[in-house]
PDB file of N, CA, C and O in Angstrom:
ATOM      1  N   UNK L 157       0.339  19.878  76.565  1.00  0.00           N
ATOM      2  CA  UNK L 157       0.126  18.736  77.284  1.00  0.00           C
ATOM      3  C   UNK L 157       0.749  17.566  76.479  1.00  0.00           C
ATOM      4  O   UNK L 157       0.496  17.419  75.362  1.00  0.00           O
ATOM      5  N   UNK L 158       1.587  16.719  77.154  1.00  0.00           N
ATOM      6  CA  UNK L 158       2.199  15.597  76.486  1.00  0.00           C
ATOM      7  C   UNK L 158       1.124  14.515  76.151  1.00  0.00           C
ATOM      8  O   UNK L 158       0.331  14.178  76.968  1.00  0.00           O
ATOM      9  N   UNK L 159       1.248  14.044  74.874  1.00  0.00           N
ATOM     10  CA  UNK L 159       0.293  12.936  74.538  1.00  0.00           C
ATOM     11  C   UNK L 159       0.946  11.560  75.092  1.00  0.00           C
ATOM     12  O   UNK L 159       2.125  11.344  74.948  1.00  0.00           O
ATOM     13  N   UNK L 160       0.054  10.811  75.784  1.00  0.00           N
ATOM     14  CA  UNK L 160       0.510   9.525  76.267  1.00  0.00           C
ATOM     15  C   UNK L 160       0.240   8.489  75.285  1.00  0.00           C
ATOM     16  O   UNK L 160      -0.882   8.118  74.943  1.00  0.00           O
ATOM     17  N   UNK L 161       1.329   7.913  74.729  1.00  0.00           N
ATOM     18  CA  UNK L 161       1.214   6.961  73.621  1.00  0.00           C
ATOM     19  C   UNK L 161       1.442   5.527  73.989  1.00  0.00           C
ATOM     20  O   UNK L 161       0.687   4.747  73.655  1.00  0.00           O
ATOM     21  N   UNK L 162       2.503   5.181  74.609  1.00  0.00           N
ATOM     22  CA  UNK L 162       2.864   3.845  74.798  1.00  0.00           C
ATOM     23  C   UNK L 162       2.137   3.297  76.101  1.00  0.00           C
ATOM     24  O   UNK L 162       1.727   4.037  76.986  1.00  0.00           O
ATOM     25  N   UNK L 163       2.115   1.949  76.120  1.00  0.00           N
ATOM     26  CA  UNK L 163       1.435   1.362  77.325  1.00  0.00           C
ATOM     27  C   UNK L 163       2.188   1.699  78.611  1.00  0.00           C
ATOM     28  O   UNK L 163       1.586   1.988  79.614  1.00  0.00           O
ATOM     29  N   UNK L 164       3.458   1.771  78.492  1.00  0.00           N
ATOM     30  CA  UNK L 164       4.295   2.144  79.740  1.00  0.00           C
ATOM     31  C   UNK L 164       3.988   3.604  80.152  1.00  0.00           C
ATOM     32  O   UNK L 164       3.778   3.848  81.330  1.00  0.00           O
ATOM     33  N   UNK L 165       3.891   4.526  79.172  1.00  0.00           N
ATOM     34  CA  UNK L 165       3.635   5.872  79.487  1.00  0.00           C
ATOM     35  C   UNK L 165       2.129   5.961  80.141  1.00  0.00           C
ATOM     36  O   UNK L 165       1.916   6.718  81.107  1.00  0.00           O
ATOM     37  N   UNK L 166       1.209   5.182  79.516  1.00  0.00           N
ATOM     38  CA  UNK L 166      -0.089   5.186  80.073  1.00  0.00           C
ATOM     39  C   UNK L 166      -0.161   4.556  81.468  1.00  0.00           C
ATOM     40  O   UNK L 166      -0.783   5.102  82.414  1.00  0.00           O
ATOM     41  N   UNK L 167       0.587   3.549  81.734  1.00  0.00           N
ATOM     42  CA  UNK L 167       0.651   3.040  83.104  1.00  0.00           C
ATOM     43  C   UNK L 167       1.201   3.927  84.040  1.00  0.00           C
ATOM     44  O   UNK L 167       0.659   4.067  85.167  1.00  0.00           O
ATOM     45  N   UNK L 168       2.263   4.551  83.732  1.00  0.00           N
ATOM     46  CA  UNK L 168       2.860   5.581  84.632  1.00  0.00           C
ATOM     47  C   UNK L 168       1.900   6.790  84.878  1.00  0.00           C
ATOM     48  O   UNK L 168       1.878   7.293  85.936  1.00  0.00           O
ATOM     49  N   UNK L 169       1.118   7.223  83.863  1.00  0.00           N
ATOM     50  CA  UNK L 169       0.158   8.287  84.064  1.00  0.00           C
ATOM     51  C   UNK L 169      -0.947   7.888  84.990  1.00  0.00           C
ATOM     52  O   UNK L 169      -1.340   8.584  85.871  1.00  0.00           O
ATOM     53  N   UNK L 170      -1.525   6.602  84.804  1.00  0.00           N
ATOM     54  CA  UNK L 170      -2.451   6.068  85.731  1.00  0.00           C
ATOM     55  C   UNK L 170      -1.987   6.075  87.236  1.00  0.00           C
ATOM     56  O   UNK L 170      -2.629   6.456  88.152  1.00  0.00           O
ATOM     57  N   UNK L 171      -0.705   5.534  87.317  1.00  0.00           N
ATOM     58  CA  UNK L 171      -0.092   5.410  88.685  1.00  0.00           C
ATOM     59  C   UNK L 171      -0.030   6.801  89.308  1.00  0.00           C
ATOM     60  O   UNK L 171      -0.297   7.040  90.474  1.00  0.00           O
ATOM     61  N   UNK L 172       0.467   7.845  88.474  1.00  0.00           N
ATOM     62  CA  UNK L 172       0.627   9.190  88.997  1.00  0.00           C
ATOM     63  C   UNK L 172      -0.552   9.748  89.561  1.00  0.00           C
ATOM     64  O   UNK L 172      -0.544  10.353  90.647  1.00  0.00           O
ATOM     65  N   UNK L 173      -1.704   9.565  88.870  1.00  0.00           N
ATOM     66  CA  UNK L 173      -2.963  10.122  89.337  1.00  0.00           C
ATOM     67  C   UNK L 173      -3.509   9.314  90.441  1.00  0.00           C
ATOM     68  O   UNK L 173      -4.198   9.935  91.451  1.00  0.00           O
ATOM     69  N   UNK L 174      -3.318   8.113  90.631  1.00  0.00           N
ATOM     70  CA  UNK L 174      -3.913   7.251  91.600  1.00  0.00           C
ATOM     71  C   UNK L 174      -3.077   7.318  92.910  1.00  0.00           C
ATOM     72  O   UNK L 174      -3.557   7.038  93.956  1.00  0.00           O
ATOM     73  N   UNK L 175      -1.812   7.782  92.859  1.00  0.00           N
ATOM     74  CA  UNK L 175      -1.061   7.761  94.159  1.00  0.00           C
ATOM     75  C   UNK L 175      -1.546   8.768  95.175  1.00  0.00           C
ATOM     76  O   UNK L 175      -1.121   8.675  96.378  1.00  0.00           O
ATOM     77  N   UNK L 176      -2.424   9.561  94.837  1.00  0.00           N
ATOM     78  CA  UNK L 176      -3.069  10.527  95.828  1.00  0.00           C
ATOM     79  C   UNK L 176      -4.075   9.801  96.642  1.00  0.00           C
ATOM     80  O   UNK L 176      -4.605  10.281  97.645  1.00  0.00           O
ATOM     81  N   UNK L 177      -4.547   8.550  96.205  1.00  0.00           N
ATOM     82  CA  UNK L 177      -5.417   7.822  96.938  1.00  0.00           C
ATOM     83  C   UNK L 177      -4.888   7.259  98.151  1.00  0.00           C
ATOM     84  O   UNK L 177      -3.725   7.002  98.317  1.00  0.00           O
ATOM     85  N   UNK L 178      -5.778   6.853  99.136  1.00  0.00           N
ATOM     86  CA  UNK L 178      -5.361   6.268 100.345  1.00  0.00           C
ATOM     87  C   UNK L 178      -5.077   4.784 100.302  1.00  0.00           C
ATOM     88  O   UNK L 178      -5.884   4.006 100.762  1.00  0.00           O
ATOM     89  N   UNK L 179      -3.987   4.419  99.615  1.00  0.00           N
ATOM     90  CA  UNK L 179      -3.598   3.043  99.292  1.00  0.00           C
ATOM     91  C   UNK L 179      -2.139   2.996  99.252  1.00  0.00           C
ATOM     92  O   UNK L 179      -1.477   4.010  99.081  1.00  0.00           O
ATOM     93  N   UNK L 180      -1.622   1.815  99.368  1.00  0.00           N
ATOM     94  CA  UNK L 180      -0.156   1.588  99.182  1.00  0.00           C
ATOM     95  C   UNK L 180       0.097   1.061  97.818  1.00  0.00           C
ATOM     96  O   UNK L 180      -0.450   0.065  97.397  1.00  0.00           O
ATOM     97  N   UNK L 181       0.967   1.697  97.043  1.00  0.00           N
ATOM     98  CA  UNK L 181       1.315   1.290  95.671  1.00  0.00           C
ATOM     99  C   UNK L 181       2.624   0.742  95.521  1.00  0.00           C
ATOM    100  O   UNK L 181       3.614   1.290  96.206  1.00  0.00           O
ATOM    101  N   UNK L 182       2.780  -0.272  94.666  1.00  0.00           N
ATOM    102  CA  UNK L 182       4.079  -0.808  94.370  1.00  0.00           C
ATOM    103  C   UNK L 182       4.180  -0.898  92.823  1.00  0.00           C
ATOM    104  O   UNK L 182       3.299  -1.509  92.237  1.00  0.00           O
ATOM    105  N   UNK L 183       5.209  -0.261  92.338  1.00  0.00           N
ATOM    106  CA  UNK L 183       5.369  -0.219  90.843  1.00  0.00           C
ATOM    107  C   UNK L 183       6.536  -1.098  90.427  1.00  0.00           C
ATOM    108  O   UNK L 183       7.616  -1.020  90.875  1.00  0.00           O
ATOM    109  N   UNK L 184       6.293  -1.868  89.409  1.00  0.00           N
ATOM    110  CA  UNK L 184       7.361  -2.661  88.769  1.00  0.00           C
ATOM    111  C   UNK L 184       7.500  -2.277  87.323  1.00  0.00           C
ATOM    112  O   UNK L 184       6.754  -2.667  86.435  1.00  0.00           O
ATOM    113  N   UNK L 185       8.503  -1.508  87.049  1.00  0.00           N
ATOM    114  CA  UNK L 185       8.770  -1.045  85.637  1.00  0.00           C
ATOM    115  C   UNK L 185       9.163  -2.278  84.776  1.00  0.00           C
ATOM    116  O   UNK L 185       8.600  -2.479  83.663  1.00  0.00           O
ATOM    117  N   UNK L 186       9.938  -3.128  85.370  1.00  0.00           N
ATOM    118  CA  UNK L 186      10.308  -4.322  84.598  1.00  0.00           C
ATOM    119  C   UNK L 186       9.083  -5.227  84.290  1.00  0.00           C
ATOM    120  O   UNK L 186       8.977  -5.692  83.235  1.00  0.00           O
ATOM    121  N   UNK L 187       8.309  -5.464  85.336  1.00  0.00           N
ATOM    122  CA  UNK L 187       7.136  -6.243  85.111  1.00  0.00           C
ATOM    123  C   UNK L 187       5.965  -5.625  84.523  1.00  0.00           C
ATOM    124  O   UNK L 187       4.953  -6.201  84.116  1.00  0.00           O
ATOM    125  N   UNK L 188       6.076  -4.279  84.293  1.00  0.00           N
ATOM    126  CA  UNK L 188       5.074  -3.469  83.620  1.00  0.00           C
ATOM    127  C   UNK L 188       3.627  -3.474  84.342  1.00  0.00           C
ATOM    128  O   UNK L 188       2.739  -3.717  83.685  1.00  0.00           O
ATOM    129  N   UNK L 189       3.726  -3.259  85.628  1.00  0.00           N
ATOM    130  CA  UNK L 189       2.480  -3.394  86.391  1.00  0.00           C
ATOM    131  C   UNK L 189       2.651  -2.531  87.655  1.00  0.00           C
ATOM    132  O   UNK L 189       3.844  -2.192  88.074  1.00  0.00           O
ATOM    133  N   UNK L 190       1.527  -2.139  88.329  1.00  0.00           N
ATOM    134  CA  UNK L 190       1.574  -1.751  89.625  1.00  0.00           C
ATOM    135  C   UNK L 190       0.404  -2.377  90.384  1.00  0.00           C
ATOM    136  O   UNK L 190      -0.523  -2.804  89.879  1.00  0.00           O
ATOM    137  N   UNK L 191       0.579  -2.451  91.711  1.00  0.00           N
ATOM    138  CA  UNK L 191      -0.465  -3.011  92.601  1.00  0.00           C
ATOM    139  C   UNK L 191      -0.870  -1.834  93.489  1.00  0.00           C
ATOM    140  O   UNK L 191      -0.035  -1.019  93.967  1.00  0.00           O
ATOM    141  N   UNK L 192      -2.105  -1.948  93.958  1.00  0.00           N
ATOM    142  CA  UNK L 192      -2.588  -0.972  95.046  1.00  0.00           C
ATOM    143  C   UNK L 192      -3.211  -1.907  96.168  1.00  0.00           C
ATOM    144  O   UNK L 192      -4.005  -2.744  95.849  1.00  0.00           O
ATOM    145  N   UNK L 193      -2.889  -1.620  97.401  1.00  0.00           N
ATOM    146  CA  UNK L 193      -3.323  -2.328  98.531  1.00  0.00           C
ATOM    147  C   UNK L 193      -3.942  -1.427  99.552  1.00  0.00           C
ATOM    148  O   UNK L 193      -3.301  -0.371  99.710  1.00  0.00           O
ATOM    149  N   UNK L 194      -5.066  -1.703 100.050  1.00  0.00           N
ATOM    150  CA  UNK L 194      -5.677  -0.958 101.094  1.00  0.00           C
ATOM    151  C   UNK L 194      -5.651  -1.838 102.324  1.00  0.00           C
ATOM    152  O   UNK L 194      -6.249  -2.882 102.340  1.00  0.00           O
ATOM    153  N   UNK L 195      -4.753  -1.436 103.190  1.00  0.00           N
ATOM    154  CA  UNK L 195      -4.509  -2.254 104.435  1.00  0.00           C
ATOM    155  C   UNK L 195      -5.416  -1.862 105.549  1.00  0.00           C
ATOM    156  O   UNK L 195      -5.831  -0.719 105.715  1.00  0.00           O
ATOM    157  N   UNK L 196      -5.901  -2.947 106.284  1.00  0.00           N
ATOM    158  CA  UNK L 196      -6.776  -2.647 107.471  1.00  0.00           C
ATOM    159  C   UNK L 196      -5.753  -2.481 108.674  1.00  0.00           C
ATOM    160  O   UNK L 196      -4.747  -3.047 108.665  1.00  0.00           O
ATOM    161  N   UNK L 197      -6.193  -1.502 109.488  1.00  0.00           N
ATOM    162  CA  UNK L 197      -5.418  -1.368 110.696  1.00  0.00           C
ATOM    163  C   UNK L 197      -5.805  -2.421 111.660  1.00  0.00           C
ATOM    164  O   UNK L 197      -6.998  -2.828 111.832  1.00  0.00           O
ATOM    165  N   UNK L 198      -4.866  -3.000 112.286  1.00  0.00           N
ATOM    166  CA  UNK L 198      -5.166  -4.096 113.265  1.00  0.00           C
ATOM    167  C   UNK L 198      -6.140  -3.595 114.343  1.00  0.00           C
ATOM    168  O   UNK L 198      -5.881  -2.506 114.821  1.00  0.00           O
ATOM    169  N   UNK L 199      -7.153  -4.380 114.634  1.00  0.00           N
ATOM    170  CA  UNK L 199      -8.025  -4.094 115.721  1.00  0.00           C
ATOM    171  C   UNK L 199      -9.143  -3.105 115.344  1.00  0.00           C
ATOM    172  O   UNK L 199      -9.918  -2.707 116.149  1.00  0.00           O
ATOM    173  N   UNK L 200      -9.073  -2.609 114.175  1.00  0.00           N
ATOM    174  CA  UNK L 200     -10.210  -1.681 113.645  1.00  0.00           C
ATOM    175  C   UNK L 200     -11.112  -2.402 112.805  1.00  0.00           C
ATOM    176  O   UNK L 200     -10.699  -3.375 112.100  1.00  0.00           O
ATOM    177  N   UNK L 201     -12.387  -1.887 112.691  1.00  0.00           N
ATOM    178  CA  UNK L 201     -13.304  -2.543 111.793  1.00  0.00           C
ATOM    179  C   UNK L 201     -12.846  -2.506 110.279  1.00  0.00           C
ATOM    180  O   UNK L 201     -11.963  -1.716 109.844  1.00  0.00           O
ATOM    181  N   UNK L 202     -13.198  -3.410 109.557  1.00  0.00           N
ATOM    182  CA  UNK L 202     -12.847  -3.608 108.217  1.00  0.00           C
ATOM    183  C   UNK L 202     -13.218  -2.354 107.407  1.00  0.00           C
ATOM    184  O   UNK L 202     -14.174  -1.701 107.511  1.00  0.00           O
ATOM    185  N   UNK L 203     -12.236  -1.842 106.499  1.00  0.00           N
ATOM    186  CA  UNK L 203     -12.568  -0.749 105.661  1.00  0.00           C
ATOM    187  C   UNK L 203     -12.859  -1.066 104.325  1.00  0.00           C
ATOM    188  O   UNK L 203     -12.540  -0.509 103.314  1.00  0.00           O
ATOM    189  N   UNK L 204     -13.720  -2.048 104.148  1.00  0.00           N
ATOM    190  CA  UNK L 204     -14.160  -2.739 102.926  1.00  0.00           C
ATOM    191  C   UNK L 204     -14.805  -1.632 101.997  1.00  0.00           C
ATOM    192  O   UNK L 204     -14.377  -1.512 100.811  1.00  0.00           O
ATOM    193  N   UNK L 205     -15.696  -0.857 102.494  1.00  0.00           N
ATOM    194  CA  UNK L 205     -16.294   0.151 101.638  1.00  0.00           C
ATOM    195  C   UNK L 205     -15.427   1.213 101.199  1.00  0.00           C
ATOM    196  O   UNK L 205     -15.501   1.580 100.030  1.00  0.00           O
ATOM    197  N   UNK L 206     -14.487   1.624 102.002  1.00  0.00           N
ATOM    198  CA  UNK L 206     -13.484   2.606 101.522  1.00  0.00           C
ATOM    199  C   UNK L 206     -12.541   1.989 100.527  1.00  0.00           C
ATOM    200  O   UNK L 206     -12.218   2.615  99.540  1.00  0.00           O
ATOM    201  N   UNK L 207     -12.158   0.661 100.740  1.00  0.00           N
ATOM    202  CA  UNK L 207     -11.390  -0.024  99.727  1.00  0.00           C
ATOM    203  C   UNK L 207     -12.067  -0.169  98.451  1.00  0.00           C
ATOM    204  O   UNK L 207     -11.406   0.183  97.404  1.00  0.00           O
ATOM    205  N   UNK L 208     -13.262  -0.454  98.412  1.00  0.00           N
ATOM    206  CA  UNK L 208     -13.990  -0.629  97.165  1.00  0.00           C
ATOM    207  C   UNK L 208     -14.190   0.823  96.496  1.00  0.00           C
ATOM    208  O   UNK L 208     -14.120   0.801  95.216  1.00  0.00           O
ATOM    209  N   UNK L 209     -14.309   1.887  97.162  1.00  0.00           N
ATOM    210  CA  UNK L 209     -14.401   3.170  96.640  1.00  0.00           C
ATOM    211  C   UNK L 209     -13.015   3.524  95.978  1.00  0.00           C
ATOM    212  O   UNK L 209     -12.989   4.142  94.843  1.00  0.00           O
ATOM    213  N   UNK L 210     -11.962   3.138  96.568  1.00  0.00           N
ATOM    214  CA  UNK L 210     -10.663   3.315  95.970  1.00  0.00           C
ATOM    215  C   UNK L 210     -10.509   2.477  94.778  1.00  0.00           C
ATOM    216  O   UNK L 210      -9.969   3.102  93.687  1.00  0.00           O
ATOM    217  N   UNK L 211     -10.975   1.275  94.774  1.00  0.00           N
ATOM    218  CA  UNK L 211     -10.863   0.476  93.614  1.00  0.00           C
ATOM    219  C   UNK L 211     -11.576   1.064  92.466  1.00  0.00           C
ATOM    220  O   UNK L 211     -11.192   1.065  91.262  1.00  0.00           O
ATOM    221  N   UNK L 212     -12.860   1.616  92.754  1.00  0.00           N
ATOM    222  CA  UNK L 212     -13.647   2.172  91.649  1.00  0.00           C
ATOM    223  C   UNK L 212     -12.860   3.454  90.999  1.00  0.00           C
ATOM    224  O   UNK L 212     -12.970   3.649  89.819  1.00  0.00           O
ATOM    225  N   UNK L 213     -12.236   4.166  91.800  1.00  0.00           N
ATOM    226  CA  UNK L 213     -11.431   5.304  91.383  1.00  0.00           C
ATOM    227  C   UNK L 213     -10.337   4.868  90.429  1.00  0.00           C
ATOM    228  O   UNK L 213     -10.067   5.469  89.384  1.00  0.00           O
ATOM    229  N   UNK L 214      -9.601   3.861  90.943  1.00  0.00           N
ATOM    230  CA  UNK L 214      -8.510   3.290  90.131  1.00  0.00           C
ATOM    231  C   UNK L 214      -9.020   2.768  88.805  1.00  0.00           C
ATOM    232  O   UNK L 214      -8.495   3.036  87.746  1.00  0.00           O
ATOM    233  N   UNK L 215     -10.152   2.098  88.853  1.00  0.00           N
ATOM    234  CA  UNK L 215     -10.798   1.511  87.646  1.00  0.00           C
ATOM    235  C   UNK L 215     -11.229   2.621  86.642  1.00  0.00           C
ATOM    236  O   UNK L 215     -10.932   2.565  85.427  1.00  0.00           O
ATOM    237  N   UNK L 216     -11.719   3.727  87.185  1.00  0.00           N
ATOM    238  CA  UNK L 216     -12.056   4.899  86.388  1.00  0.00           C
ATOM    239  C   UNK L 216     -10.842   5.459  85.724  1.00  0.00           C
ATOM    240  O   UNK L 216     -10.998   5.859  84.518  1.00  0.00           O
ATOM    241  N   UNK L 217      -9.807   5.654  86.459  1.00  0.00           N
ATOM    242  CA  UNK L 217      -8.580   6.239  85.903  1.00  0.00           C
ATOM    243  C   UNK L 217      -8.002   5.256  84.880  1.00  0.00           C
ATOM    244  O   UNK L 217      -7.575   5.778  83.694  1.00  0.00           O
ATOM    245  N   UNK L 218      -7.867   3.969  85.111  1.00  0.00           N
ATOM    246  CA  UNK L 218      -7.311   3.073  84.251  1.00  0.00           C
ATOM    247  C   UNK L 218      -8.191   2.905  82.967  1.00  0.00           C
ATOM    248  O   UNK L 218      -7.633   2.745  81.812  1.00  0.00           O
ATOM    249  N   UNK L 219      -9.429   3.047  83.069  1.00  0.00           N
ATOM    250  CA  UNK L 219     -10.384   2.873  81.913  1.00  0.00           C
ATOM    251  C   UNK L 219     -10.225   3.954  80.951  1.00  0.00           C
ATOM    252  O   UNK L 219     -10.753   3.842  79.762  1.00  0.00           O
ATOM    253  N   UNK L 220      -9.423   5.107  81.186  1.00  0.00           N
ATOM    254  CA  UNK L 220      -9.248   6.215  80.265  1.00  0.00           C
ATOM    255  C   UNK L 220      -8.100   5.897  79.292  1.00  0.00           C
ATOM    256  O   UNK L 220      -7.923   6.640  78.405  1.00  0.00           O
ATOM    257  N   UNK L 221      -7.411   4.856  79.607  1.00  0.00           N
ATOM    258  CA  UNK L 221      -6.324   4.422  78.740  1.00  0.00           C
ATOM    259  C   UNK L 221      -6.417   3.048  78.078  1.00  0.00           C
ATOM    260  O   UNK L 221      -6.660   2.041  78.816  1.00  0.00           O
ATOM    261  N   UNK L 222      -6.221   2.992  76.823  1.00  0.00           N
ATOM    262  CA  UNK L 222      -6.407   1.644  76.137  1.00  0.00           C
ATOM    263  C   UNK L 222      -5.152   0.778  76.350  1.00  0.00           C
ATOM    264  O   UNK L 222      -5.332  -0.505  76.212  1.00  0.00           O
ATOM    265  N   UNK L 223      -4.089   1.231  76.783  1.00  0.00           N
ATOM    266  CA  UNK L 223      -2.864   0.377  76.955  1.00  0.00           C
ATOM    267  C   UNK L 223      -2.651  -0.243  78.333  1.00  0.00           C
ATOM    268  O   UNK L 223      -1.671  -0.893  78.661  1.00  0.00           O
ATOM    269  N   UNK L 224      -3.743  -0.081  79.240  1.00  0.00           N
ATOM    270  CA  UNK L 224      -3.587  -0.670  80.525  1.00  0.00           C
ATOM    271  C   UNK L 224      -4.903  -1.463  80.968  1.00  0.00           C
ATOM    272  O   UNK L 224      -5.926  -1.167  80.310  1.00  0.00           O
ATOM    273  N   UNK L 225      -4.697  -2.454  81.730  1.00  0.00           N
ATOM    274  CA  UNK L 225      -5.836  -3.307  82.145  1.00  0.00           C
ATOM    275  C   UNK L 225      -5.901  -3.249  83.715  1.00  0.00           C
ATOM    276  O   UNK L 225      -4.879  -3.267  84.381  1.00  0.00           O
ATOM    277  N   UNK L 226      -7.076  -3.279  84.237  1.00  0.00           N
ATOM    278  CA  UNK L 226      -7.322  -3.236  85.698  1.00  0.00           C
ATOM    279  C   UNK L 226      -7.930  -4.568  86.189  1.00  0.00           C
ATOM    280  O   UNK L 226      -8.693  -5.072  85.432  1.00  0.00           O
ATOM    281  N   UNK L 227      -7.434  -5.074  87.267  1.00  0.00           N
ATOM    282  CA  UNK L 227      -7.836  -6.273  87.726  1.00  0.00           C
ATOM    283  C   UNK L 227      -8.006  -6.306  89.261  1.00  0.00           C
ATOM    284  O   UNK L 227      -7.024  -5.799  89.928  1.00  0.00           O
ATOM    285  N   UNK L 228      -9.146  -6.640  89.935  1.00  0.00           N
ATOM    286  CA  UNK L 228      -9.274  -6.834  91.314  1.00  0.00           C
ATOM    287  C   UNK L 228      -9.087  -8.198  91.789  1.00  0.00           C
ATOM    288  O   UNK L 228      -9.803  -9.162  91.263  1.00  0.00           O
ATOM    289  N   UNK L 229      -8.287  -8.393  92.790  1.00  0.00           N
ATOM    290  CA  UNK L 229      -8.174  -9.713  93.383  1.00  0.00           C
ATOM    291  C   UNK L 229      -9.210  -9.940  94.469  1.00  0.00           C
ATOM    292  O   UNK L 229      -9.814 -10.995  94.598  1.00  0.00           O
ATOM    293  N   UNK L 230      -9.487  -8.936  95.248  1.00  0.00           N
ATOM    294  CA  UNK L 230     -10.425  -8.895  96.295  1.00  0.00           C
ATOM    295  C   UNK L 230     -10.700  -7.406  96.609  1.00  0.00           C
ATOM    296  O   UNK L 230     -10.277  -6.515  95.829  1.00  0.00           O
ATOM    297  N   UNK L 231     -11.478  -7.080  97.670  1.00  0.00           N
ATOM    298  CA  UNK L 231     -11.803  -5.665  97.924  1.00  0.00           C
ATOM    299  C   UNK L 231     -10.608  -4.912  98.265  1.00  0.00           C
ATOM    300  O   UNK L 231     -10.704  -3.635  98.154  1.00  0.00           O
ATOM    301  N   UNK L 232      -9.541  -5.501  98.610  1.00  0.00           N
ATOM    302  CA  UNK L 232      -8.327  -4.717  99.143  1.00  0.00           C
ATOM    303  C   UNK L 232      -7.161  -4.657  98.286  1.00  0.00           C
ATOM    304  O   UNK L 232      -6.226  -3.936  98.522  1.00  0.00           O
ATOM    305  N   UNK L 233      -7.151  -5.396  97.198  1.00  0.00           N
ATOM    306  CA  UNK L 233      -5.963  -5.437  96.352  1.00  0.00           C
ATOM    307  C   UNK L 233      -6.355  -5.350  94.889  1.00  0.00           C
ATOM    308  O   UNK L 233      -7.270  -5.995  94.456  1.00  0.00           O
ATOM    309  N   UNK L 234      -5.590  -4.650  94.138  1.00  0.00           N
ATOM    310  CA  UNK L 234      -5.831  -4.150  92.825  1.00  0.00           C
ATOM    311  C   UNK L 234      -4.531  -4.277  91.959  1.00  0.00           C
ATOM    312  O   UNK L 234      -3.417  -3.865  92.441  1.00  0.00           O
ATOM    313  N   UNK L 235      -4.662  -4.861  90.801  1.00  0.00           N
ATOM    314  CA  UNK L 235      -3.510  -4.836  89.812  1.00  0.00           C
ATOM    315  C   UNK L 235      -3.862  -3.982  88.589  1.00  0.00           C
ATOM    316  O   UNK L 235      -4.959  -4.214  88.054  1.00  0.00           O
ATOM    317  N   UNK L 236      -2.918  -3.189  88.111  1.00  0.00           N
ATOM    318  CA  UNK L 236      -3.017  -2.566  86.884  1.00  0.00           C
ATOM    319  C   UNK L 236      -1.767  -2.810  86.021  1.00  0.00           C
ATOM    320  O   UNK L 236      -0.691  -2.604  86.619  1.00  0.00           O
ATOM    321  N   UNK L 237      -1.938  -3.381  84.922  1.00  0.00           N
ATOM    322  CA  UNK L 237      -0.788  -3.667  84.043  1.00  0.00           C
ATOM    323  C   UNK L 237      -0.956  -3.196  82.664  1.00  0.00           C
ATOM    324  O   UNK L 237      -1.941  -3.033  82.156  1.00  0.00           O
ATOM    325  N   UNK L 238       0.264  -3.217  82.035  1.00  0.00           N
ATOM    326  CA  UNK L 238       0.388  -2.766  80.632  1.00  0.00           C
ATOM    327  C   UNK L 238       0.139  -3.918  79.590  1.00  0.00           C
ATOM    328  O   UNK L 238       0.489  -5.010  79.880  1.00  0.00           O
ATOM    329  N   UNK L 239      -0.573  -3.536  78.625  1.00  0.00           N
ATOM    330  CA  UNK L 239      -0.812  -4.500  77.577  1.00  0.00           C
ATOM    331  C   UNK L 239      -0.249  -4.081  76.204  1.00  0.00           C
ATOM    332  O   UNK L 239       0.191  -3.032  76.088  1.00  0.00           O
TER     333      UNK L 239
END
């Protein structure tokens, strides 16, 4: 198993495991971050509880690496970046 050493390697590892979640991910290698968005379908009830569960999962994955930081803007948008 490859040891994940740099912040960029750690960020990419977190992204790789999180991409299986039901969210839309945007990765910026240059900016050294990714965002995760849980979109509501128009006309359907708010998916806030589902979005919060996805955020908790992202937080759990990001918390395993010292080179990345997790930040929530609201229940539906998350930022993970390299430090």
